[in-house]
């Protein structure tokens, strides 16, 4: 019996879930294979998945060990976002303790293309430091969890794109909000940036296609991008495609 926990929350995770449901789980009518999809519960209405789905934290490493043992999980695919560092660290430790096999399924980081003007920074605070002290018009598409960090530079205008409408007033005196869920299109992002006279874009090096539109738009408009590089993650096996994950699942390859 193979029972898989898929830690999701990205375009790639959704793609893998669709493949697993259509082929891998369906292929074995005696239910020798099961898969469950897991969301953190970060957004009000996470996208529907074609697999049984659980939402919410596990309760740290110990909680995840208990879950893995209780549910008889034999394999874990960490397909969380490259910035979901805490989840990835917990998953490596818990899988080792519970004796489950783990791989990460991750997209490559973006690299600057000709015509890009990127400045690479290590984290959110360094991104704030990289911005002008006043007068800039900044497109912030890094989620609501990190907005408060920019309050130390209140004399810029911030255009925020969030998955859910903010419940409380924003910590930024001069900001406007767009509520939208990716994946996004470059032409729409370019029109948005022109409409708001954006002068700077701040982005996480998410990789993949779902968050890339703003970079393509910035390039077409010749805008500078402050690129936040990925957090360091523990050593683990990283696969880059659905076929690689399926080979690993079926043959440990
Ligand atoms: C978890 C699951 C799909 C998945 C879509 C990807 C692409 C679109 C683009 C911009 C950038 C941002 C943000 C973003 C994108 C995909 C992918 C991606 C960036 C959902 C989703 C979950 C989340 C969480 C959410 C965060 C936030 C980040 C908005 C689902 C829709 C900015 C990251 O408090 C919060 O609101 C937290 C929001 C974490 C970043 C952050 O750190 O705050 N993603 N986004 C839900 C859960 O686990 O409970 O609902 O589908 C997934 C996607 N978001 O198949 O359609 O693959 O990354 N998501 C970033 O990458 O920069 C927006 O606006 O250009
Ligand atoms: P994080 O900081 O690494 O995780 C913090 C805690 O949230 C984890 O310790 C865990 O709680 C819980 N958690 C995270 N992902 C989970 C999952 N898939 N299933 C169950 N619990 C989960 O994570 P984050 O950066 O807040 O991201 C949360 C989710 O949003 C992730 O699934 C990620 O894929 C998705 N997402 C994040 C970003 C981003 O920029 N961070 C972008 C797009 C999508 P416990 O310790 O209690 O187990």
Short mmCIF file of C-alpha atoms and ligand atoms in Angstrom, two decimals:
data_model
loop_
_atom_site.label_atom_id
_atom_site.label_comp_id
_atom_site.label_asym_id
_atom_site.label_seq_id
_atom_site.Cartn_x
_atom_site.Cartn_y
_atom_site.Cartn_z
CA UNK A 1 0.00 0.00 0.00
CA UNK A 2 1.34 3.42 -0.99
CA UNK A 3 -0.23 6.44 0.68
CA UNK A 4 0.97 9.86 -0.44
CA UNK A 5 0.75 13.24 1.31
CA UNK A 6 1.01 16.09 -1.23
CA UNK A 7 1.90 19.40 0.44
CA UNK A 8 0.39 21.90 -1.98
CA UNK A 9 -0.35 25.57 -2.56
CA UNK A 10 1.28 26.18 -5.94
CA UNK A 11 0.52 25.74 -9.64
CA UNK A 12 2.85 22.77 -9.77
CA UNK A 13 1.12 21.07 -6.84
CA UNK A 14 -2.25 21.46 -8.55
CA UNK A 15 -0.84 19.98 -11.75
CA UNK A 16 0.59 16.97 -9.93
CA UNK A 17 -2.70 16.43 -8.06
CA UNK A 18 -4.59 16.30 -11.36
CA UNK A 19 -2.17 13.73 -12.76
CA UNK A 20 -2.31 11.57 -9.63
CA UNK A 21 -6.12 11.58 -9.59
CA UNK A 22 -6.47 10.80 -13.30
CA UNK A 23 -3.89 8.03 -13.48
CA UNK A 24 -2.00 6.82 -10.44
CA UNK A 25 -4.90 6.56 -7.93
CA UNK A 26 -7.46 5.55 -10.56
CA UNK A 27 -5.17 2.81 -11.97
CA UNK A 28 -5.24 0.68 -8.87
CA UNK A 29 -8.89 -0.28 -8.28
CA UNK A 30 -8.05 -2.25 -5.15
CA UNK A 31 -7.10 1.06 -3.54
CA UNK A 32 -3.51 -0.02 -3.14
CA UNK A 33 -2.74 3.66 -3.71
CA UNK A 34 -4.10 6.72 -1.97
CA UNK A 35 -3.16 10.40 -2.05
CA UNK A 36 -4.23 13.34 0.10
CA UNK A 37 -3.69 17.02 -0.73
CA UNK A 38 -2.79 19.50 2.01
CA UNK A 39 -3.31 23.29 2.16
CA UNK A 40 -2.10 25.60 4.92
CA UNK A 41 -5.43 27.44 5.10
CA UNK A 42 -3.75 30.71 4.11
CA UNK A 43 -6.46 31.82 1.74
CA UNK A 44 -10.20 31.98 2.25
CA UNK A 45 -11.09 29.70 -0.67
CA UNK A 46 -8.15 27.53 -1.80
CA UNK A 47 -8.59 26.10 -5.28
CA UNK A 48 -10.53 22.84 -5.40
CA UNK A 49 -8.40 19.72 -5.89
CA UNK A 50 -9.35 16.34 -7.45
CA UNK A 51 -7.93 14.50 -4.39
CA UNK A 52 -9.14 14.26 -0.81
CA UNK A 53 -8.03 17.51 0.80
CA UNK A 54 -7.05 18.62 4.31
CA UNK A 55 -6.61 22.29 5.31
CA UNK A 56 -4.59 23.79 8.16
CA UNK A 57 -1.28 23.33 9.95
CA UNK A 58 -0.26 19.99 11.42
CA UNK A 59 1.09 21.47 14.66
CA UNK A 60 4.80 21.69 13.95
CA UNK A 61 7.14 18.75 13.43
CA UNK A 62 5.55 16.68 16.22
CA UNK A 63 2.08 17.23 14.82
CA UNK A 64 3.21 16.21 11.37
CA UNK A 65 4.93 13.04 12.72
CA UNK A 66 1.67 12.10 14.44
CA UNK A 67 -0.29 12.75 11.23
CA UNK A 68 2.11 10.67 9.10
CA UNK A 69 1.94 7.73 11.52
CA UNK A 70 -1.82 7.95 12.14
CA UNK A 71 -2.62 8.13 8.43
CA UNK A 72 -0.05 5.52 7.42
CA UNK A 73 1.64 7.94 5.00
CA UNK A 74 4.46 6.17 3.14
CA UNK A 75 5.47 9.02 0.77
CA UNK A 76 5.53 12.81 1.04
CA UNK A 77 5.83 15.19 -1.92
CA UNK A 78 6.66 18.73 -0.76
CA UNK A 79 5.24 20.84 -3.60
CA UNK A 80 4.90 23.95 -1.47
CA UNK A 81 6.08 27.36 -2.61
CA UNK A 82 9.87 27.94 -2.43
CA UNK A 83 9.19 30.58 0.24
CA UNK A 84 7.18 28.18 2.41
CA UNK A 85 10.45 27.43 4.20
CA UNK A 86 9.02 26.46 7.59
CA UNK A 87 6.76 23.82 6.05
CA UNK A 88 9.64 22.40 4.02
CA UNK A 89 11.94 22.24 7.03
CA UNK A 90 9.26 20.56 9.14
CA UNK A 91 8.48 18.05 6.38
CA UNK A 92 12.12 16.89 6.08
CA UNK A 93 12.42 16.33 9.83
CA UNK A 94 8.99 14.71 10.30
CA UNK A 95 9.30 12.36 7.32
CA UNK A 96 12.69 11.13 8.60
CA UNK A 97 11.27 10.54 12.09
CA UNK A 98 8.13 8.78 10.80
CA UNK A 99 10.04 6.72 8.24
CA UNK A 100 8.22 8.15 5.21
CA UNK A 101 10.04 8.81 1.93
CA UNK A 102 10.16 12.50 0.93
CA UNK A 103 10.97 14.46 -2.20
CA UNK A 104 10.51 18.12 -3.02
CA UNK A 105 8.80 18.96 -6.31
CA UNK A 106 10.04 22.43 -7.11
CA UNK A 107 10.35 24.76 -10.11
CA UNK A 108 13.68 26.39 -10.94
CA UNK A 109 14.32 29.95 -9.75
CA UNK A 110 13.98 32.73 -12.33
CA UNK A 111 17.09 34.28 -13.85
CA UNK A 112 17.33 37.82 -15.19
CA UNK A 113 16.85 38.04 -18.99
CA UNK A 114 18.32 40.65 -21.38
CA UNK A 115 16.48 43.90 -20.74
CA UNK A 116 15.85 43.14 -17.06
CA UNK A 117 17.11 45.50 -14.36
CA UNK A 118 16.96 43.38 -11.21
CA UNK A 119 18.55 44.01 -7.85
CA UNK A 120 18.85 40.79 -5.82
CA UNK A 121 18.11 41.03 -2.10
CA UNK A 122 18.15 38.37 0.62
CA UNK A 123 14.81 38.98 2.30
CA UNK A 124 11.85 41.31 2.80
CA UNK A 125 13.75 43.82 4.98
CA UNK A 126 16.51 44.07 2.39
CA UNK A 127 13.81 44.69 -0.23
CA UNK A 128 12.52 47.64 1.82
CA UNK A 129 16.06 48.99 2.15
CA UNK A 130 16.53 48.75 -1.62
CA UNK A 131 13.60 51.09 -2.32
CA UNK A 132 13.77 54.91 -2.46
CA UNK A 133 12.85 56.65 0.82
CA UNK A 134 10.04 58.62 -0.85
CA UNK A 135 8.23 59.29 -4.09
CA UNK A 136 8.38 55.77 -5.54
CA UNK A 137 5.26 53.93 -6.75
CA UNK A 138 5.84 50.29 -5.84
CA UNK A 139 3.96 47.17 -7.07
CA UNK A 140 3.99 44.75 -4.12
CA UNK A 141 2.92 41.24 -5.10
CA UNK A 142 4.35 39.28 -2.21
CA UNK A 143 1.22 38.46 -0.24
CA UNK A 144 -0.38 40.12 2.78
CA UNK A 145 1.93 38.52 5.34
CA UNK A 146 4.78 40.86 4.47
CA UNK A 147 3.07 44.22 3.89
CA UNK A 148 3.85 45.68 7.35
CA UNK A 149 7.61 45.56 6.65
CA UNK A 150 7.19 48.42 4.13
CA UNK A 151 5.69 50.75 6.75
CA UNK A 152 9.23 52.00 7.51
CA UNK A 153 9.06 53.78 4.13
CA UNK A 154 5.57 55.33 4.30
CA UNK A 155 6.35 58.10 1.80
CA UNK A 156 6.14 55.75 -1.18
CA UNK A 157 2.89 54.72 -2.84
CA UNK A 158 2.25 50.94 -2.73
CA UNK A 159 0.00 48.96 -5.06
CA UNK A 160 -0.77 45.64 -3.34
CA UNK A 161 -2.12 42.52 -5.00
CA UNK A 162 -3.63 40.09 -2.50
CA UNK A 163 -5.52 36.83 -2.77
CA UNK A 164 -8.06 37.90 -0.14
CA UNK A 165 -9.29 41.38 0.78
CA UNK A 166 -7.45 42.61 3.90
CA UNK A 167 -9.54 42.20 7.07
CA UNK A 168 -7.83 45.07 8.91
CA UNK A 169 -6.60 48.51 7.75
CA UNK A 170 -3.22 48.22 6.06
CA UNK A 171 -0.08 49.37 7.89
CA UNK A 172 0.74 51.57 4.87
CA UNK A 173 -0.69 55.14 4.74
CA UNK A 174 -0.44 55.46 0.96
CA UNK A 175 -1.56 52.18 -0.64
CA UNK A 176 -4.16 50.77 -2.99
CA UNK A 177 -5.24 47.13 -3.09
CA UNK A 178 -6.17 44.73 -5.88
CA UNK A 179 -7.76 41.45 -4.83
CA UNK A 180 -6.86 38.81 -7.43
CA UNK A 181 -5.69 35.24 -7.65
CA UNK A 182 -2.99 34.11 -10.06
CA UNK A 183 -1.86 32.83 -12.47
CA UNK A 184 -1.65 36.26 -14.15
CA UNK A 185 -1.07 37.41 -17.74
CA UNK A 186 1.86 39.67 -18.68
CA UNK A 187 -0.23 42.04 -20.83
CA UNK A 188 -2.68 42.56 -17.96
CA UNK A 189 0.17 43.19 -15.54
CA UNK A 190 1.78 45.70 -17.93
CA UNK A 191 -1.53 47.57 -18.29
CA UNK A 192 -1.95 47.55 -14.51
CA UNK A 193 1.54 48.98 -13.97
CA UNK A 194 1.02 51.71 -16.58
CA UNK A 195 -2.38 52.59 -15.12
CA UNK A 196 -0.80 53.02 -11.67
CA UNK A 197 2.40 54.72 -12.91
CA UNK A 198 4.46 52.06 -11.18
CA UNK A 199 8.18 52.86 -10.83
CA UNK A 200 9.38 49.71 -8.97
CA UNK A 201 8.30 46.05 -8.70
CA UNK A 202 9.06 43.86 -5.67
CA UNK A 203 8.88 40.08 -6.24
CA UNK A 204 9.80 36.80 -4.59
CA UNK A 205 11.86 34.46 -6.71
CA UNK A 206 8.96 32.03 -6.86
CA UNK A 207 9.91 30.57 -10.24
CA UNK A 208 7.25 28.87 -12.30
CA UNK A 209 4.61 30.50 -14.47
CA UNK A 210 1.95 31.60 -11.98
CA UNK A 211 3.83 34.63 -10.66
CA UNK A 212 6.02 35.41 -13.70
CA UNK A 213 3.68 37.86 -15.49
CA UNK A 214 4.81 40.86 -13.43
CA UNK A 215 8.44 40.26 -14.39
CA UNK A 216 7.63 40.08 -18.09
CA UNK A 217 5.56 43.25 -17.69
CA UNK A 218 8.37 45.04 -15.82
CA UNK A 219 10.81 44.09 -18.61
CA UNK A 220 8.49 45.46 -21.30
CA UNK A 221 8.16 48.74 -19.37
CA UNK A 222 11.85 48.95 -18.43
CA UNK A 223 11.00 48.98 -14.70
CA UNK A 224 13.51 47.99 -11.99
CA UNK A 225 12.67 44.81 -10.06
CA UNK A 226 13.71 44.16 -6.45
CA UNK A 227 14.01 40.35 -6.47
CA UNK A 228 13.85 38.58 -3.11
CA UNK A 229 15.90 35.41 -3.29
CA UNK A 230 14.71 32.09 -1.88
CA UNK A 231 15.30 31.14 1.75
CA UNK A 232 17.82 28.37 2.45
CA UNK A 233 16.19 24.94 2.80
CA UNK A 234 17.53 21.69 4.28
CA UNK A 235 19.16 19.11 2.00
CA UNK A 236 16.52 16.93 0.36
CA UNK A 237 15.91 15.29 -3.00
CA UNK A 238 14.42 17.86 -5.42
CA UNK A 239 12.53 16.73 -8.55
CA UNK A 240 11.48 19.08 -11.32
CA UNK A 241 8.70 17.36 -13.29
CA UNK A 242 5.62 15.16 -12.91
CA UNK A 243 7.27 12.18 -14.71
CA UNK A 244 10.22 12.32 -12.28
CA UNK A 245 7.83 12.31 -9.32
CA UNK A 246 5.88 9.36 -10.78
CA UNK A 247 9.11 7.38 -11.37
CA UNK A 248 10.09 8.03 -7.77
CA UNK A 249 6.62 7.04 -6.49
CA UNK A 250 6.45 3.84 -8.51
CA UNK A 251 10.08 2.72 -8.39
CA UNK A 252 11.85 4.86 -5.82
CA UNK A 253 13.96 6.00 -8.79
C1 LIG B 1 -2.19 28.47 -0.57
C2 LIG B 1 -3.44 27.78 -3.34
C3 LIG B 1 -3.02 27.46 -8.80
C4 LIG B 1 -2.04 27.93 -7.82
C5 LIG B 1 -1.74 29.39 -8.07
C6 LIG B 1 2.39 29.73 -7.81
C7 LIG B 1 1.49 30.62 -8.60
C8 LIG B 1 -0.72 31.77 -8.70
C9 LIG B 1 1.19 33.82 -8.05
C10 LIG B 1 1.47 38.24 -7.93
C11 LIG B 1 2.12 37.18 -7.10
C12 LIG B 1 2.13 35.35 -4.07
C13 LIG B 1 0.94 34.63 -3.46
C14 LIG B 1 1.02 33.99 -5.62
C15 LIG B 1 0.92 33.21 -6.71
C16 LIG B 1 0.23 30.97 -7.81
C17 LIG B 1 -0.53 29.82 -7.20
C18 LIG B 1 0.61 31.77 -6.56
C19 LIG B 1 1.82 35.22 -5.57
C20 LIG B 1 -2.54 30.23 -3.92
C21 LIG B 1 -2.84 29.13 -2.96
C22 LIG B 1 -2.26 29.38 -1.75
C23 LIG B 1 -1.68 30.67 -1.84
C24 LIG B 1 -1.04 31.40 -0.71
C25 LIG B 1 -0.58 32.73 -1.14
C26 LIG B 1 0.15 33.57 -0.10
C27 LIG B 1 0.99 34.57 -0.90
C28 LIG B 1 1.20 33.83 -2.19
C29 LIG B 1 -0.25 35.57 -3.26
C30 LIG B 1 -4.74 28.00 -4.03
C31 LIG B 1 -3.69 30.94 -4.52
C32 LIG B 1 2.24 36.75 -3.56
C33 LIG B 1 3.46 34.63 -3.76
O1 LIG B 1 -1.97 35.47 3.69
C34 LIG B 1 -2.07 35.22 2.51
O2 LIG B 1 -3.00 35.63 1.77
C35 LIG B 1 -0.99 34.40 1.92
C36 LIG B 1 -0.91 34.37 0.60
C37 LIG B 1 1.00 32.69 0.83
C38 LIG B 1 2.36 34.97 -0.44
C39 LIG B 1 2.60 35.19 0.97
O3 LIG B 1 3.65 34.76 1.44
O4 LIG B 1 1.80 35.92 1.56
N1 LIG B 1 0.36 32.65 -2.21
N2 LIG B 1 -1.77 31.16 -3.08
C40 LIG B 1 -3.48 28.36 0.14
C41 LIG B 1 -3.23 27.47 1.34
O5 LIG B 1 -2.16 26.80 1.43
O6 LIG B 1 -4.09 27.49 2.21
O7 LIG B 1 -5.65 28.52 -3.35
O8 LIG B 1 -4.78 27.70 -5.21
C42 LIG B 1 -1.67 29.57 -4.95
C43 LIG B 1 -0.92 30.36 -5.87
N3 LIG B 1 -0.44 31.51 -5.58
O9 LIG B 1 -2.97 26.27 -9.14
O10 LIG B 1 -3.86 28.23 -9.33
O11 LIG B 1 2.40 28.55 -8.13
O12 LIG B 1 3.07 30.25 -6.89
N4 LIG B 1 0.53 33.70 -4.45
C44 LIG B 1 4.48 34.76 -4.86
O13 LIG B 1 4.71 33.74 -5.50
O14 LIG B 1 4.97 35.89 -5.09
C45 LIG B 1 1.10 36.44 -6.20
O15 LIG B 1 0.45 38.79 -7.46
O16 LIG B 1 2.01 38.49 -9.00
P1 LIG B 2 5.36 28.47 5.85
O1 LIG B 2 5.65 29.79 6.45
O2 LIG B 2 6.47 27.61 5.37
O3 LIG B 2 4.51 27.55 6.87
C1 LIG B 2 4.14 28.01 8.16
C2 LIG B 2 3.22 26.94 8.71
O4 LIG B 2 2.04 26.86 7.91
C3 LIG B 2 3.81 25.54 8.62
O5 LIG B 2 4.74 25.29 9.66
C4 LIG B 2 2.56 24.70 8.71
O6 LIG B 2 1.99 24.75 10.02
C5 LIG B 2 1.61 25.49 7.83
N1 LIG B 2 1.65 25.06 6.42
C6 LIG B 2 2.33 25.62 5.39
N2 LIG B 2 2.05 24.99 4.23
C7 LIG B 2 1.19 24.00 4.54
C8 LIG B 2 0.52 22.99 3.79
N3 LIG B 2 0.66 22.90 2.45
N4 LIG B 2 -0.30 22.11 4.46
C9 LIG B 2 -0.47 22.22 5.79
N5 LIG B 2 0.11 23.16 6.57
C10 LIG B 2 0.93 24.02 5.94
O7 LIG B 2 4.30 28.61 4.66
P2 LIG B 2 3.75 29.95 3.93
O8 LIG B 2 4.87 30.66 3.28
O9 LIG B 2 2.88 30.66 4.92
O10 LIG B 2 2.86 29.29 2.79
C11 LIG B 2 1.62 28.72 3.15
C12 LIG B 2 1.06 28.03 1.93
O11 LIG B 2 0.89 28.97 0.88
C13 LIG B 2 1.98 26.94 1.44
O12 LIG B 2 1.22 25.78 1.20
C14 LIG B 2 2.56 27.48 0.16
O13 LIG B 2 2.74 26.48 -0.82
C15 LIG B 2 1.49 28.46 -0.29
N6 LIG B 2 2.08 29.59 -1.02
C16 LIG B 2 3.01 30.34 -0.38
C17 LIG B 2 3.61 31.39 -1.08
C18 LIG B 2 4.64 32.24 -0.42
O14 LIG B 2 5.11 33.19 -1.06
N7 LIG B 2 5.00 31.95 0.82
C19 LIG B 2 3.25 31.62 -2.43
C20 LIG B 2 2.29 30.80 -3.04
C21 LIG B 2 1.71 29.78 -2.32
P3 LIG B 2 2.32 23.64 11.17
O15 LIG B 2 3.71 23.98 11.64
O16 LIG B 2 1.26 23.87 12.21
O17 LIG B 2 2.25 22.29 10.53
#
